[in-house]
mmCIF file of C-alpha atoms and ligand atoms in Angstrom:
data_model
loop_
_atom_site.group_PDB
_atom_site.id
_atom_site.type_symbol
_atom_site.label_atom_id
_atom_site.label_comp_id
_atom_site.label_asym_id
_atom_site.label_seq_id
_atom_site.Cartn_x
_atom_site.Cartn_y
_atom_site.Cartn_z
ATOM 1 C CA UNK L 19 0.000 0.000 0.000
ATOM 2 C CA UNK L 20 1.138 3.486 -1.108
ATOM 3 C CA UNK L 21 0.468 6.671 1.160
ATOM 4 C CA UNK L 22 0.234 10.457 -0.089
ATOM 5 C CA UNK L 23 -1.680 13.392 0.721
ATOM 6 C CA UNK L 24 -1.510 17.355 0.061
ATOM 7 C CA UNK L 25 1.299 19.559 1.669
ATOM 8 C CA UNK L 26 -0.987 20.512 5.010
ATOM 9 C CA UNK L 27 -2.327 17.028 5.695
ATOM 10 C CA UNK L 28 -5.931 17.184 4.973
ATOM 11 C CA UNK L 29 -6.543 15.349 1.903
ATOM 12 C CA UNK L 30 -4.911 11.660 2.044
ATOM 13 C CA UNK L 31 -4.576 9.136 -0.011
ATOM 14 C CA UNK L 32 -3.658 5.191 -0.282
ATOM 15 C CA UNK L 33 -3.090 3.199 -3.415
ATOM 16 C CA UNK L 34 -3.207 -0.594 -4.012
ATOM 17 C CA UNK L 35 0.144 -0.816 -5.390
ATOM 18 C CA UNK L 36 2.712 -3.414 -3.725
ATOM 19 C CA UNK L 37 5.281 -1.239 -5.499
ATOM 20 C CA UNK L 38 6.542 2.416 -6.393
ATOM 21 C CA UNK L 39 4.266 3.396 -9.789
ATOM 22 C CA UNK L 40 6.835 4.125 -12.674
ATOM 23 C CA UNK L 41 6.125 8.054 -13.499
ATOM 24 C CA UNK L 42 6.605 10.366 -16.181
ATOM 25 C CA UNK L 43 7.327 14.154 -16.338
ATOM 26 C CA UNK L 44 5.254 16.451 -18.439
ATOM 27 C CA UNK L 45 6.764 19.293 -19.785
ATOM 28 C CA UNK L 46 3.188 20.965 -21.504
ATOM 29 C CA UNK L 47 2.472 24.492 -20.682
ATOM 30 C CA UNK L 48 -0.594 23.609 -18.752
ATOM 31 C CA UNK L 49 1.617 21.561 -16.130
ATOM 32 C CA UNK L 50 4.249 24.383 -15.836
ATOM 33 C CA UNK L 51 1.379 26.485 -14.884
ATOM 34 C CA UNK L 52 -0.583 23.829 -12.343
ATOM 35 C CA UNK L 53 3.228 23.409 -10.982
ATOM 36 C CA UNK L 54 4.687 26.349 -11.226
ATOM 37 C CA UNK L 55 7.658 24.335 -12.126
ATOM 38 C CA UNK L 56 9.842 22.965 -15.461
ATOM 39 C CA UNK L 57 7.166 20.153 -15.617
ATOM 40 C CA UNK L 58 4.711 17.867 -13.480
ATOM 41 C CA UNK L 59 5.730 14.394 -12.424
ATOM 42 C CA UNK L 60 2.836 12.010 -12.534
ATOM 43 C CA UNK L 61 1.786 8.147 -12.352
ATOM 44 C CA UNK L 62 -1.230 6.729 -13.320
ATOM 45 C CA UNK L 63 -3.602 4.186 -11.373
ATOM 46 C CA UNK L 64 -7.112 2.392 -11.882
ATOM 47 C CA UNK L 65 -9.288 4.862 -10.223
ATOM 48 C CA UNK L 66 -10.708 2.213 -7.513
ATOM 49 C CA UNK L 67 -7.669 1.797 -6.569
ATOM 50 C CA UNK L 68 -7.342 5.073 -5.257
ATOM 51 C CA UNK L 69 -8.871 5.643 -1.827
ATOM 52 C CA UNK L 70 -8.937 9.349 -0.776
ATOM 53 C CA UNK L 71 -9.711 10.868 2.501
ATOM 54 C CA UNK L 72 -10.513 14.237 2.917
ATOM 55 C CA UNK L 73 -12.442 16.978 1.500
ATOM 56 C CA UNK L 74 -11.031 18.131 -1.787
ATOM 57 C CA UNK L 75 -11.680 21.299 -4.108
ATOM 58 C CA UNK L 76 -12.852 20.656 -8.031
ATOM 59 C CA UNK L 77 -11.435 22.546 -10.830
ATOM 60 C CA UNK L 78 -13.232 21.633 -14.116
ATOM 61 C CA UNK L 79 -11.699 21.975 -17.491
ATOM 62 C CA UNK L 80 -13.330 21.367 -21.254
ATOM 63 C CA UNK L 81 -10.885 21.295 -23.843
ATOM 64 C CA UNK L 82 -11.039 23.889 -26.791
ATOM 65 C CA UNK L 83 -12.326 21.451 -29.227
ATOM 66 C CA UNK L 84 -14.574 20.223 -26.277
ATOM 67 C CA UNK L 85 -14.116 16.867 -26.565
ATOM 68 C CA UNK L 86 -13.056 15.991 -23.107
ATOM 69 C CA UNK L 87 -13.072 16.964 -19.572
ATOM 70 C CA UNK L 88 -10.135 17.498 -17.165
ATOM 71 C CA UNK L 89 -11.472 16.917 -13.763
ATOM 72 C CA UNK L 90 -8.462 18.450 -11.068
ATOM 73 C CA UNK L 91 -8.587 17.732 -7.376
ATOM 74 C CA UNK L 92 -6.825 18.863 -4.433
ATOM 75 C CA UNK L 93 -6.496 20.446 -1.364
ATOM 76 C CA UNK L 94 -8.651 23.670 -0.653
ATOM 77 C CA UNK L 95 -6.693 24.631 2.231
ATOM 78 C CA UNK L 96 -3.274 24.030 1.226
ATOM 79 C CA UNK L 97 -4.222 24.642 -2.831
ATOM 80 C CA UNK L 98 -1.945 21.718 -3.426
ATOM 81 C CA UNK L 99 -2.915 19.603 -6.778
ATOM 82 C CA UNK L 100 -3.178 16.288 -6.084
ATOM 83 C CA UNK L 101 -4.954 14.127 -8.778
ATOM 84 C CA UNK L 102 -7.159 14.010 -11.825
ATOM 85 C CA UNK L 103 -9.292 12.251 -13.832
ATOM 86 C CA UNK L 104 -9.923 12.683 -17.632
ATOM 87 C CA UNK L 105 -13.346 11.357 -19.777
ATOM 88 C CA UNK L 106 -10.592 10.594 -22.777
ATOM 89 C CA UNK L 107 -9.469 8.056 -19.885
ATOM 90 C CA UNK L 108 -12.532 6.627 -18.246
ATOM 91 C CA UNK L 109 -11.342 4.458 -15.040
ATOM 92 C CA UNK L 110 -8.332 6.063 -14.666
ATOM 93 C CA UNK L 111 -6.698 8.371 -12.310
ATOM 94 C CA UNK L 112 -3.686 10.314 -12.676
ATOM 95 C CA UNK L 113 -1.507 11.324 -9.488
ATOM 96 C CA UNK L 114 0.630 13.929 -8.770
ATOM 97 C CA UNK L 115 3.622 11.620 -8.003
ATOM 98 C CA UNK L 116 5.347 14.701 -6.100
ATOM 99 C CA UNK L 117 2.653 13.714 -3.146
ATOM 100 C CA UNK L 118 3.599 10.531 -2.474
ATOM 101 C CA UNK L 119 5.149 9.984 1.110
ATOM 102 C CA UNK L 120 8.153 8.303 -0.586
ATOM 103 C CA UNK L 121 8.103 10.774 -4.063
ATOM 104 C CA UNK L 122 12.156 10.546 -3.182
ATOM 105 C CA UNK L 123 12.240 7.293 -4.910
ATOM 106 C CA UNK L 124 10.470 7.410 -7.788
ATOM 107 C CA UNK L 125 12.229 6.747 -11.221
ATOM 108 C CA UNK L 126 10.978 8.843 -14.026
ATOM 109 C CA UNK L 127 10.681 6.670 -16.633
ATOM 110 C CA UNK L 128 9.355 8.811 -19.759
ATOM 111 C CA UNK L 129 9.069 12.586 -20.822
ATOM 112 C CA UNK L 130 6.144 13.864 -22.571
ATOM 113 C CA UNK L 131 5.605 17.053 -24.070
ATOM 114 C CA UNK L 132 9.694 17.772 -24.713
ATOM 115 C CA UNK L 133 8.886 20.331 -27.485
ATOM 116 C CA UNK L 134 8.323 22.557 -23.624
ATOM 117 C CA UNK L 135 10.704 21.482 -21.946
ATOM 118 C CA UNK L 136 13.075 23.722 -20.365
ATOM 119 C CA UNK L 137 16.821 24.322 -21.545
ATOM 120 C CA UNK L 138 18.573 23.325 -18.299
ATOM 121 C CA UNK L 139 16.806 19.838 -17.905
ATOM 122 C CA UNK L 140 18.433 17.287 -19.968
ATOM 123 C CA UNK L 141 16.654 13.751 -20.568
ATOM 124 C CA UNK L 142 19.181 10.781 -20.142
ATOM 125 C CA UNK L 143 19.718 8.470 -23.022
ATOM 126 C CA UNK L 144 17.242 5.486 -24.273
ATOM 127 C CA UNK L 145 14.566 7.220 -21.188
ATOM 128 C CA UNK L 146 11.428 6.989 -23.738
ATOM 129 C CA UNK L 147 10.140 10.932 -24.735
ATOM 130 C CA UNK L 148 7.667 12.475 -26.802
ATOM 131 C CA UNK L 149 7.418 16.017 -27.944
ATOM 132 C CA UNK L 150 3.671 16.395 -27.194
ATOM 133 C CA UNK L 151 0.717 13.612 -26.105
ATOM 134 C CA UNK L 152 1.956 9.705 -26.534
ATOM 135 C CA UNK L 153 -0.495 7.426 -28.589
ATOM 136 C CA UNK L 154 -1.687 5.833 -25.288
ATOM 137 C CA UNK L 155 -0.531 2.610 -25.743
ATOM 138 C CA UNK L 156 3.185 3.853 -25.838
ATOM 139 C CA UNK L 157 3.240 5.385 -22.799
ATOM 140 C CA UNK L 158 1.527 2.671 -20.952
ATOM 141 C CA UNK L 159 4.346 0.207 -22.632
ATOM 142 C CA UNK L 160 7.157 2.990 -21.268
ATOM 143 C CA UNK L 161 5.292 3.174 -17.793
ATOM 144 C CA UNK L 162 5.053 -0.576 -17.549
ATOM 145 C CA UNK L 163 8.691 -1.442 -18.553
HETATM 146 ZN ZN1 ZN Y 211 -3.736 20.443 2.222
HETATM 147 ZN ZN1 ZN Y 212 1.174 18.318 -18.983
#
């Protein structure tokens, strides 16, 4: 079992995961912005196998051509992001793999989005990247190497 929460404590979380998720960093604008970082670090989970506790704050978002729905959550004390869910990926939840309690392990395995990424980050050799959204079933093959 994996624990995480928000910065303040509020909103926690548990995974059913024997094992560290693999994660990837996402260099797009919109996760420089959510971050206010180079890029977002994230893993990916069946949604019921996320158990949160906690009340957490909704921020909505329809994309341009509005075929899809970004669903954000996180903590409305603290303001810290700490999951979402997307209708282009029914079932799924993606984590904000900087909340984990043990986010000091975690092995980025794949960049997405490297047409953003900054000048000082440099991606090591043969680490899968993409220079904006994976076909799904790559990245899933990269996170489950
Ligand atoms: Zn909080
Ligand atoms: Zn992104």
């Amino acid at each position: 079992m994996l624990e995480g929460g928000c910065r303040c404590g509020a909103v926690r979380y548990r995974v059913k995961a024997d094992k560290l998720p693999n994660v990837y960093a996402c260099h797009c604008l919109d996760c420089q912005t959510f971050s206010g970082s180079a890029f977002s670090l994230q893993f990916i989970v069946p949604e019921d196998a996320l158990e949160v506790t906690g009340e957490t704050c909704l921020y909505e978002r329809v994309s341009e051509d509005g075929q899809r729905t970004s669903r954000q959550r996180g903590c409305p004390k603290c303001i810290t992001r700490v999951y979402n869910t997307n209708t282009r990926r029914p079932g799924l939840a993606v984590v904000r793999a900087g909340t984990l309690d043990r986010s000091n392990e975690l092995n980025i395995v794949a960049h997405i989005w490297t047409k953003r990424k900054l000048a000082g980050i440099d991606i090591p050799q043969g680490i899968p990247s993409w220079p904006e959204n994976p076909p799904p079933a790559e990245i899933v093959a990269a996170l489950s190497a």
